PDB file of C-alpha atoms in Angstrom:
ATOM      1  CA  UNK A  26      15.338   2.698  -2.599  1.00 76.00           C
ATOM      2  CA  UNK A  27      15.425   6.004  -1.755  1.00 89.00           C
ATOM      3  CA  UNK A  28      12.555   8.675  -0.256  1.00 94.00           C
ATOM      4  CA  UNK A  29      12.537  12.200  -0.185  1.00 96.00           C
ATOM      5  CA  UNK A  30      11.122  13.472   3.835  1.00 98.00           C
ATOM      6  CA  UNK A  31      11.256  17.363   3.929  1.00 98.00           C
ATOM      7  CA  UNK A  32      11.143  18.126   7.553  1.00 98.00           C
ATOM      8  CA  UNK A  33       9.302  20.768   9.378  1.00 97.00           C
ATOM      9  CA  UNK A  34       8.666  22.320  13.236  1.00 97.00           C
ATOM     10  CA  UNK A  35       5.487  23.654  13.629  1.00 95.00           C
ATOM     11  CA  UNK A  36       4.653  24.759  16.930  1.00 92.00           C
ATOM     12  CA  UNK A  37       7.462  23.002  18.069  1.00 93.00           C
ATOM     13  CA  UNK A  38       6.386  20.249  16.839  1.00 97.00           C
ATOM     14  CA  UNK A  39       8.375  18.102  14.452  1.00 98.00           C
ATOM     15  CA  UNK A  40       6.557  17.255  11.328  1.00 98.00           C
ATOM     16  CA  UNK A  41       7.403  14.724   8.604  1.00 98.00           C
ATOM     17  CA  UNK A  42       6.197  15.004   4.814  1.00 98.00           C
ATOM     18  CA  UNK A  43       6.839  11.998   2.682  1.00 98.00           C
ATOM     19  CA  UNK A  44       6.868  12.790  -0.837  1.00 97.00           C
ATOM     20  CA  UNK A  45       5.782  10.580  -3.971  1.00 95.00           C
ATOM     21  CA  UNK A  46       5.335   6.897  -3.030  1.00 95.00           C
ATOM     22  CA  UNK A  47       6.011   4.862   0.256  1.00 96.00           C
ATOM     23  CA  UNK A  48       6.055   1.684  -0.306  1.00 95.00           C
ATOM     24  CA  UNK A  49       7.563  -1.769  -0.067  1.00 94.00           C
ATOM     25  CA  UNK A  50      10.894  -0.701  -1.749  1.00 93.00           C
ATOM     26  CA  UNK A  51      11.462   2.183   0.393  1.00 95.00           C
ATOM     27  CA  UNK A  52       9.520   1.393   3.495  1.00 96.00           C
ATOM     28  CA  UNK A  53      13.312   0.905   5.354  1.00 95.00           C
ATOM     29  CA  UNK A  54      14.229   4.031   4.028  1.00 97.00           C
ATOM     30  CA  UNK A  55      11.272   5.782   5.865  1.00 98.00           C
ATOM     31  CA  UNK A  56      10.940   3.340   8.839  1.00 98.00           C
ATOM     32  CA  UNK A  57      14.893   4.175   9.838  1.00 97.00           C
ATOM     33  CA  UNK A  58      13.981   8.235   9.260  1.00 98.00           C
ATOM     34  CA  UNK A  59      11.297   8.189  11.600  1.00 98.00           C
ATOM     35  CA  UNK A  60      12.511   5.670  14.545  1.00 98.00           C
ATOM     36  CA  UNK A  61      15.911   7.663  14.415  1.00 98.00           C
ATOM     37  CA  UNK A  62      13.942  10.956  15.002  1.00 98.00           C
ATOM     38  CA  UNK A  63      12.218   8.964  18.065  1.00 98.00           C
ATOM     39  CA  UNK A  64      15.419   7.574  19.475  1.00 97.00           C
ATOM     40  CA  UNK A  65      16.814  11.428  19.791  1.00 96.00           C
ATOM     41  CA  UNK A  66      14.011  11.711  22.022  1.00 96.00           C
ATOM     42  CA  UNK A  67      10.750  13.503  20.105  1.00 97.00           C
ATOM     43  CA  UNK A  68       8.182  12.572  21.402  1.00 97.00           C
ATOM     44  CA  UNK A  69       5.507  14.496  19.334  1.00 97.00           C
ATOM     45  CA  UNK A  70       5.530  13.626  15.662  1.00 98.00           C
ATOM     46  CA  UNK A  71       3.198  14.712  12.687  1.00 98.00           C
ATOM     47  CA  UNK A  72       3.200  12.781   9.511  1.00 98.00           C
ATOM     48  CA  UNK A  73       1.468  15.310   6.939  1.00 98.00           C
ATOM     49  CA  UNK A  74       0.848  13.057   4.174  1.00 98.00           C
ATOM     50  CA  UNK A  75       0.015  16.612   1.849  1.00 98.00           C
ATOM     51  CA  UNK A  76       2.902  15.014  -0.240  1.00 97.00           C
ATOM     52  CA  UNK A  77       1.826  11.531  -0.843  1.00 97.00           C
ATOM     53  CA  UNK A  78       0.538   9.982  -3.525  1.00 95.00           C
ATOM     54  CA  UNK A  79       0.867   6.234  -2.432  1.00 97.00           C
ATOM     55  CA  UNK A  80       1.292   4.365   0.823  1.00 97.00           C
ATOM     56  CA  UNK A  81       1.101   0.298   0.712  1.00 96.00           C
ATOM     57  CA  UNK A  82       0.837  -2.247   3.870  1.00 95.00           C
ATOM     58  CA  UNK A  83       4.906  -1.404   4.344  1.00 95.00           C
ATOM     59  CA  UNK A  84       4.846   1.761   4.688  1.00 96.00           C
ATOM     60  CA  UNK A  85       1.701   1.723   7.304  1.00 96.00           C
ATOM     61  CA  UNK A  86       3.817  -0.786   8.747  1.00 95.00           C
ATOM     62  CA  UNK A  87       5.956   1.551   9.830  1.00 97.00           C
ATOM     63  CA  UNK A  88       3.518   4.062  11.310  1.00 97.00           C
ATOM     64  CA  UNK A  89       2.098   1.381  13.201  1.00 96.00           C
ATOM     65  CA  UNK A  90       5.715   0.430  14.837  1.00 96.00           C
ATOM     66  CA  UNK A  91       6.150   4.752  15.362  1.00 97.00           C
ATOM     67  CA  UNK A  92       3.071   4.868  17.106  1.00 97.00           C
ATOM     68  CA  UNK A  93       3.503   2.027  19.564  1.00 97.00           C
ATOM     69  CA  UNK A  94       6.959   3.320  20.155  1.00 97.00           C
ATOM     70  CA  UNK A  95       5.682   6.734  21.356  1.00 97.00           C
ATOM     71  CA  UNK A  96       2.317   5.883  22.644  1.00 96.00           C
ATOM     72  CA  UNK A  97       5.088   3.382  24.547  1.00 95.00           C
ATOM     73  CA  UNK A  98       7.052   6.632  25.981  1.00 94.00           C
ATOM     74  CA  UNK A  99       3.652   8.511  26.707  1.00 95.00           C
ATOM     75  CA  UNK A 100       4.749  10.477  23.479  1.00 97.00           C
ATOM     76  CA  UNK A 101       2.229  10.854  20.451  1.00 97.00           C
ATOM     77  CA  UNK A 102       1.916  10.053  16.997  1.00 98.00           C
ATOM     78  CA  UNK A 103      -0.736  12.497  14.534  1.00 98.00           C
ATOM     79  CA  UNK A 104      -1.303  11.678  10.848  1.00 98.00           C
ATOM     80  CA  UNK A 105      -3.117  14.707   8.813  1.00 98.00           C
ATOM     81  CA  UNK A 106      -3.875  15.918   5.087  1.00 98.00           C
ATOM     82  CA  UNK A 107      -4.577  12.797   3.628  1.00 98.00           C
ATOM     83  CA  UNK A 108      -6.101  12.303   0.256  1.00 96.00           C
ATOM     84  CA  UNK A 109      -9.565  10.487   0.344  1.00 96.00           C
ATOM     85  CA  UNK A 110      -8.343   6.911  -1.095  1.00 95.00           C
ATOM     86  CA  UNK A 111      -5.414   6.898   1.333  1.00 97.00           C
ATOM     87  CA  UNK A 112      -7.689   7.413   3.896  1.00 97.00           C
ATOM     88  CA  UNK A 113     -10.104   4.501   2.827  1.00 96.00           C
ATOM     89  CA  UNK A 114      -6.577   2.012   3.105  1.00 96.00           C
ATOM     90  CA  UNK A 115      -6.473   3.034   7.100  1.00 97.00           C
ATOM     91  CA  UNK A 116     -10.109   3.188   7.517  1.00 96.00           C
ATOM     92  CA  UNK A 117     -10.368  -0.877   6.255  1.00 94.00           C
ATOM     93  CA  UNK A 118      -7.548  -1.299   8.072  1.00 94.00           C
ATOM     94  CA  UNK A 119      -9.045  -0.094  11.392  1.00 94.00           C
ATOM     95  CA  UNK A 120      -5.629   1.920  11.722  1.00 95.00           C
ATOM     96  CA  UNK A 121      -8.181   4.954  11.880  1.00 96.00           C
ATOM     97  CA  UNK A 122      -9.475   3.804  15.404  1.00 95.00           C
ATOM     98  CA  UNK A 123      -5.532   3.638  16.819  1.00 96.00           C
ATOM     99  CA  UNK A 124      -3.781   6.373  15.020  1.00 97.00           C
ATOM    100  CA  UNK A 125      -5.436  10.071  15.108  1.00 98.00           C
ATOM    101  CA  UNK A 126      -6.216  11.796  11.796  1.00 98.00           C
ATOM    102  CA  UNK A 127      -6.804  14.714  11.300  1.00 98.00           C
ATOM    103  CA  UNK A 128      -8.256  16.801   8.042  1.00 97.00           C
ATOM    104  CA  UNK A 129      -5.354  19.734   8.287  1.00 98.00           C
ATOM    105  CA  UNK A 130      -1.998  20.579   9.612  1.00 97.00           C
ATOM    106  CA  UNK A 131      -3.308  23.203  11.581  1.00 96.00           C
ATOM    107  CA  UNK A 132      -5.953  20.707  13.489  1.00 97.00           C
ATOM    108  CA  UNK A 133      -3.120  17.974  13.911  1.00 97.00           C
ATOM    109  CA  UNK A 134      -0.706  20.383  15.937  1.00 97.00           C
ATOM    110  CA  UNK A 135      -3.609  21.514  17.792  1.00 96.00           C
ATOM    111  CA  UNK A 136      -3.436  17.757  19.387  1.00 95.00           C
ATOM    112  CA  UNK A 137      -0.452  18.938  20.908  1.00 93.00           C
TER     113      UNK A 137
ATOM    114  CA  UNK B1185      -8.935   2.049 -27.797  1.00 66.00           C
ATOM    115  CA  UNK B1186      -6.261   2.423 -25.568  1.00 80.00           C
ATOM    116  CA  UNK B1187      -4.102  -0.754 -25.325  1.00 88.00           C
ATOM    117  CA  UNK B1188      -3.727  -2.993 -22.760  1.00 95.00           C
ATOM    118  CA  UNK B1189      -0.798  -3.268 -20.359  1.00 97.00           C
ATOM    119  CA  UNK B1190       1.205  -6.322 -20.566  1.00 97.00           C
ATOM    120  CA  UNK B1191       4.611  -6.791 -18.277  1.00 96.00           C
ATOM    121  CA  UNK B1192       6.706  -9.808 -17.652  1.00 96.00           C
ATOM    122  CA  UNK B1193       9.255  -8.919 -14.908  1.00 93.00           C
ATOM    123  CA  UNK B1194      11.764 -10.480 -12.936  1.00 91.00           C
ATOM    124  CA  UNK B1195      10.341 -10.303  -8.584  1.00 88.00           C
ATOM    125  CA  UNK B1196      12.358  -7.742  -7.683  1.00 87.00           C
ATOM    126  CA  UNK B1197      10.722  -5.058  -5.217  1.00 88.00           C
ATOM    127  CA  UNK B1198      12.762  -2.367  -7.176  1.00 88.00           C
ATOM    128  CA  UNK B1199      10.780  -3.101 -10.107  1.00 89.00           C
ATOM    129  CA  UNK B1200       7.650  -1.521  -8.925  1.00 91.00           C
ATOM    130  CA  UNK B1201       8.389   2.437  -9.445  1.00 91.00           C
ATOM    131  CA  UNK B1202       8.503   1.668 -13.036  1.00 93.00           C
ATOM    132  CA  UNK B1203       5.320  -0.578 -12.767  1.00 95.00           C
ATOM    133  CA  UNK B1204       3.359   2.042 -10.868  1.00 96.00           C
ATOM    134  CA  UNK B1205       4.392   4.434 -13.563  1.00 96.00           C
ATOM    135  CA  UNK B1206       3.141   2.182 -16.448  1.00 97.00           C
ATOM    136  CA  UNK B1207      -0.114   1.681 -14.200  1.00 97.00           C
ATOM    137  CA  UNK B1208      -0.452   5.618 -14.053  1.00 97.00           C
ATOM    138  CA  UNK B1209      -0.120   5.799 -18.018  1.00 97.00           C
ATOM    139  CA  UNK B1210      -2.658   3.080 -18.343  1.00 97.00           C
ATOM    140  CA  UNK B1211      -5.006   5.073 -16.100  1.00 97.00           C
ATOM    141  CA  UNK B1212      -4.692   8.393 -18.401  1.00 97.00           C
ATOM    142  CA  UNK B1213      -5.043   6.724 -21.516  1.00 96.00           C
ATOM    143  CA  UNK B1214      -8.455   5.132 -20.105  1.00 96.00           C
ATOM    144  CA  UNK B1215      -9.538   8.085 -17.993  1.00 96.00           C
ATOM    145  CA  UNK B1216      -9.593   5.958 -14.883  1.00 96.00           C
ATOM    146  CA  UNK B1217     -10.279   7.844 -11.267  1.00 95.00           C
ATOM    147  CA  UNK B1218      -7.023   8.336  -9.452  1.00 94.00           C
ATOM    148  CA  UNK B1219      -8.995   5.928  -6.732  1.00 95.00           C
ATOM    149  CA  UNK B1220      -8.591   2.856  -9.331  1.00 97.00           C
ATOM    150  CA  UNK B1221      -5.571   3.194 -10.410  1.00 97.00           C
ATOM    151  CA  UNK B1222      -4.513   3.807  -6.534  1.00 97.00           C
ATOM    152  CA  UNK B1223      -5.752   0.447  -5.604  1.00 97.00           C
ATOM    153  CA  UNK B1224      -4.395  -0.860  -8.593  1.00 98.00           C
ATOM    154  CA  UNK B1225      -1.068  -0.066  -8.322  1.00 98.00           C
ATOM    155  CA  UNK B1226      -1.469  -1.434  -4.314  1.00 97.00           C
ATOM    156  CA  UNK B1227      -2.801  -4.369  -5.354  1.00 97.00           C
ATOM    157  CA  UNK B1228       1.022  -5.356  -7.237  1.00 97.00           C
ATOM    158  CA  UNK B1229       2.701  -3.882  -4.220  1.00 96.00           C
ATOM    159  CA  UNK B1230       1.250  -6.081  -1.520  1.00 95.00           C
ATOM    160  CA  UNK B1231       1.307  -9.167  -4.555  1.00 94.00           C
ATOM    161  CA  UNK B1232       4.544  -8.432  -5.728  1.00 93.00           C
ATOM    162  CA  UNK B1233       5.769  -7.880  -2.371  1.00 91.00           C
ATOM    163  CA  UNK B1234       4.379 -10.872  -0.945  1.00 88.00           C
ATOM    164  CA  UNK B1235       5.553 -13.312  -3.498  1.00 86.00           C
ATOM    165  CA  UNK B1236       9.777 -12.103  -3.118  1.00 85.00           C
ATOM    166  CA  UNK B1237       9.543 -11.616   0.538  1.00 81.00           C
ATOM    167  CA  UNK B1238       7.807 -15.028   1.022  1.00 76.00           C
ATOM    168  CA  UNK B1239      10.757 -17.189  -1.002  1.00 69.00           C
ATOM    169  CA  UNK B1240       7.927 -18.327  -3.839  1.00 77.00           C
ATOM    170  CA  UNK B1241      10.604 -18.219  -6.142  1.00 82.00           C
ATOM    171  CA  UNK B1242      12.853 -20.483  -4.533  1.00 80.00           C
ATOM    172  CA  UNK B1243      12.997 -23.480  -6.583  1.00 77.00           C
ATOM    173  CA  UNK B1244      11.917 -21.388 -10.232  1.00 78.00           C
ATOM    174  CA  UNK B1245      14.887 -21.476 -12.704  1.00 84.00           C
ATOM    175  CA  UNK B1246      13.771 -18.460 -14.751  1.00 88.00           C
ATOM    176  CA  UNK B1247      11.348 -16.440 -11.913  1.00 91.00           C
ATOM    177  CA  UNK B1248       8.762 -14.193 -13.645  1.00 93.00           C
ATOM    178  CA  UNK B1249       5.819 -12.297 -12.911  1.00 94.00           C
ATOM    179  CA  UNK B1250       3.689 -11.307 -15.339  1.00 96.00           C
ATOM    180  CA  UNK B1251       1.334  -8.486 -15.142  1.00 97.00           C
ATOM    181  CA  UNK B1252      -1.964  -7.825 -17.497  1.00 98.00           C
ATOM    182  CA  UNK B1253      -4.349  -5.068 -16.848  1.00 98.00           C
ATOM    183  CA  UNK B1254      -7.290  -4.154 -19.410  1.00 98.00           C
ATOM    184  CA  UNK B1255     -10.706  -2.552 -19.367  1.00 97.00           C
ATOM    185  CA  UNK B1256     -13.785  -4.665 -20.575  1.00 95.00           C
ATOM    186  CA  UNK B1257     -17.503  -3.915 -20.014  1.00 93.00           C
ATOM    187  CA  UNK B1258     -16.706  -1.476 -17.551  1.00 94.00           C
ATOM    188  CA  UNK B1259     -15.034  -3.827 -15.310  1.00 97.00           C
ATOM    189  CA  UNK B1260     -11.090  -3.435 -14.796  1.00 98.00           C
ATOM    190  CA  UNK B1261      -9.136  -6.219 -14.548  1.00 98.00           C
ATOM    191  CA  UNK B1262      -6.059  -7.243 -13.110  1.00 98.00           C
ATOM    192  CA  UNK B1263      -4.005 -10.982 -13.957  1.00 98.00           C
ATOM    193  CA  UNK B1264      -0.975 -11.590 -12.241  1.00 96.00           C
ATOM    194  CA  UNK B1265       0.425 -14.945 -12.942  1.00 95.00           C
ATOM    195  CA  UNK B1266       3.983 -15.887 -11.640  1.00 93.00           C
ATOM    196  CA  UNK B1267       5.871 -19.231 -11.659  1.00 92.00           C
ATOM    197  CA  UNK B1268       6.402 -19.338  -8.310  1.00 90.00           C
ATOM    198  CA  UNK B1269       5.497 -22.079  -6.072  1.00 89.00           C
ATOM    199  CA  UNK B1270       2.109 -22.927  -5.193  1.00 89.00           C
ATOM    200  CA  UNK B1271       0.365 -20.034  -3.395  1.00 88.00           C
ATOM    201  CA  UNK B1272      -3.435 -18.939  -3.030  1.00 89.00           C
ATOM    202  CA  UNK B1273      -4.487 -15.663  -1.966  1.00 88.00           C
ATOM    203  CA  UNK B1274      -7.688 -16.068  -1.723  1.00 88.00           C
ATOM    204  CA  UNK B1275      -7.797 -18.725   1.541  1.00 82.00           C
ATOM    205  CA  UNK B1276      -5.336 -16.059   3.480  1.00 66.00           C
ATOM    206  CA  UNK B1277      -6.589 -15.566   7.034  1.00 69.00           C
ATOM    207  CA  UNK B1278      -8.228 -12.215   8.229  1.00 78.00           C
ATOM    208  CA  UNK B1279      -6.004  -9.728  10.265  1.00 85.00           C
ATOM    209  CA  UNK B1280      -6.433  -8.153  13.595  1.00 85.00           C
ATOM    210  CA  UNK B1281      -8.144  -4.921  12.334  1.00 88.00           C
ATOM    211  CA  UNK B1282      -9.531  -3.800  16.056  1.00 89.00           C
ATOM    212  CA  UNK B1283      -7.496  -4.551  18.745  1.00 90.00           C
ATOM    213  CA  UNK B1284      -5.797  -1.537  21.103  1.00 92.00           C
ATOM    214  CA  UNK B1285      -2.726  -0.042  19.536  1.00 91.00           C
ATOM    215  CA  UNK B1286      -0.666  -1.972  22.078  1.00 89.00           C
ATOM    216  CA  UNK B1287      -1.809  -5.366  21.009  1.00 89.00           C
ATOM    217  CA  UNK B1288      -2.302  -4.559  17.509  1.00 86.00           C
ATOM    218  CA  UNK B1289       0.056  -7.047  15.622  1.00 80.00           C
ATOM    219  CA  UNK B1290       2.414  -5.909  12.770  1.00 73.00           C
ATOM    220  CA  UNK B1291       1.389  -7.118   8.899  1.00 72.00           C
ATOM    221  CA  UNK B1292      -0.410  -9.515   7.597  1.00 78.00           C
ATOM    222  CA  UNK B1293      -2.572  -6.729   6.359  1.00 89.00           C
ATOM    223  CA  UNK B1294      -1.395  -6.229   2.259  1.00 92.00           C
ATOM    224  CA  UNK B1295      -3.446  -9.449   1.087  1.00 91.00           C
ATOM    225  CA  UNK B1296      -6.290  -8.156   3.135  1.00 91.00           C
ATOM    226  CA  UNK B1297      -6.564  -4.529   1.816  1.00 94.00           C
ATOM    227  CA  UNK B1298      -6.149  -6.033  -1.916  1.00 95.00           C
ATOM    228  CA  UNK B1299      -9.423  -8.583  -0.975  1.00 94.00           C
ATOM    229  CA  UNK B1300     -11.292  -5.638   0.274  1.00 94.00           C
ATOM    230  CA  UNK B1301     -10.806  -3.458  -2.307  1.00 96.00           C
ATOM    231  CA  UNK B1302     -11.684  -6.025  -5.457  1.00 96.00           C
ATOM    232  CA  UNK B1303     -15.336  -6.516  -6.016  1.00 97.00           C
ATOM    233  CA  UNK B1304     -14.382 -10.124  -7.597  1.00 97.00           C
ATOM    234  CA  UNK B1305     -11.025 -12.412  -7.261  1.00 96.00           C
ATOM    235  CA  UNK B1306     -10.576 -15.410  -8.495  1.00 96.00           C
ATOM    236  CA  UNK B1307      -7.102 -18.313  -8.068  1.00 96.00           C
ATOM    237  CA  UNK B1308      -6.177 -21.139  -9.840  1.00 96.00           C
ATOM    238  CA  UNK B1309      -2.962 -22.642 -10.636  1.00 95.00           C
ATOM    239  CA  UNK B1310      -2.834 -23.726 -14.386  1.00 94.00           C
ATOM    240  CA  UNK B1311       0.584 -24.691 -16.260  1.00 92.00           C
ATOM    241  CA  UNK B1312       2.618 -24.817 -13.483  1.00 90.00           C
ATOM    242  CA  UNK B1313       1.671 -20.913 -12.777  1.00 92.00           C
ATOM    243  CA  UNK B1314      -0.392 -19.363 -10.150  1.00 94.00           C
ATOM    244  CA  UNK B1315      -2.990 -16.941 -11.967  1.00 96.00           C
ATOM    245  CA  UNK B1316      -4.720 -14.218  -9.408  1.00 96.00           C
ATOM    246  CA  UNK B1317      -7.641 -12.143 -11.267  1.00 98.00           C
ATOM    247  CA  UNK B1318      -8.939  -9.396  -9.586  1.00 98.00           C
ATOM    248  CA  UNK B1319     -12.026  -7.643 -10.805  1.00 98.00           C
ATOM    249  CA  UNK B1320     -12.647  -3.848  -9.618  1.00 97.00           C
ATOM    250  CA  UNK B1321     -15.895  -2.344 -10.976  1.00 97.00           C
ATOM    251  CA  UNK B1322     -15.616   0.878 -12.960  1.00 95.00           C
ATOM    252  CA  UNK B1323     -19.531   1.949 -12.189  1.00 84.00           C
ATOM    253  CA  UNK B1324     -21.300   1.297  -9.207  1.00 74.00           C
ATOM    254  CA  UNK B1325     -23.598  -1.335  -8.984  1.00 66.00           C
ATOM    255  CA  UNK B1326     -27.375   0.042  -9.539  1.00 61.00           C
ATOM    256  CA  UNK B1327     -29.617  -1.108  -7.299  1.00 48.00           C
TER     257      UNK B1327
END
């Protein structure tokens, strides 16, 4: 299954905005967008999650694998604008205490 | 009264944008917070997802999944039932939720987030089905 990413530089910074649902079905989809961005060498990345209503275990499953593959290359992963009950997911999932979040877009490319 | 929402479906991963959409429906028609329905609509992910990835279905002639979700008392609830083989839930291991990024291992945390967000689940396997009820609270507890 398909998902839509709209793509943005801010700062210089690449960002990534999933839109709708990321989940089990189109997890791949998502995982092979973001670890192809990686392999042509960025090594900054913000996932603004503005866009998202839904994100299951797969799809954190792939931020998880994108942020040991940077943190890997001394590169960075930053996850921002997240809605309160997507939030609570990472926080139970201790993700929160591995993978910076930040409140806005402007506060995530300060990280940078 | 809003109806209840009753789905038999074949495990197929590609059924759950429709699913999610039914759960969304469901949610208006009861004027549910967008946080229930949320975990809700997680809850058949990681179940769903866990049942075809796993091979459950393996020996099941007709594989089915069927899906219930009502109000009652201020208590939502969730029944999945499915004819695959034998599986329960509720005696799943805990994940690694605090080691370093670098050792942090990959899944095993869908059944885990579903647990944590229920306030009640339940397991038995009756008829040759595995029934999973999850309870989620609609008001907070007093007290």
């Amino acid at each position: 299954m398909n998902i839509e990413v709209a793509e943005e530089r801010d700062n210089g910074v690449l960002v990534l905005l999933p839109v709708g649902r990321l989940d089990s079905a189109n997890a791949r989809t998502f995982e092979s967008i973001i670890m192809d961005h990686i392999g042509n060498g960025e090594q900054h990345l913000i996932v603004d999650f503005s866009r998202l209503a839904f994100i299951s275990s797969s799809g954190m499953r792939v931020l998880l694998i994108a942020a040991k593959r940077l943190n890997a290359s001394k590169g960075k992963l930053v996850l921002c604008e997240m809605q309160d009950h997507i939030h609570e997911v990472f926080h139970i999932s201790g993700f929160d205490q591995i993978i910076p979040i930040l409140d806005s877009r402007q506060s995530a490319t300060a990280v940078f | 009264m809003p109806e209840d929402l009753h789905v038999t479906l074949s495990p197929r991963l590609s059924k759950l944008h429709d699913l999610s959409a039914m759960v969304e429906e469901f949610g208006d028609e009861h004027g549910l917070p967008v946080a229930k329905v949320f975990v809700i609509n997680l809850a058949l992910d990681e179940l769903i997802t866990n049942a075809v990835t796993h091979g459950s279905f393996e020996n099941a002639s007709d594989p089915k999944i069927e899906v219930r979700l009502r109000v009652d008392h201020d208590i939502l609830i969730l029944t999945i039932e499915d004819n695959g083989s034998m599986f329960d839930p509720t005696i799943d291991t805990e994940p690694d939720t605090e080691s370093s990024l670098e050792r942090r291992e990959v899944g095993g945390l869908g059944l885990h987030l579903v647990k944590s967000f229920a306030d009640r689940v339940s397991y038995e396997f009756v008829g040759g089905k595995n029934r999973l009820t999850l309870e989620h609270d609609l008001k907070p507890a007093s007290g």
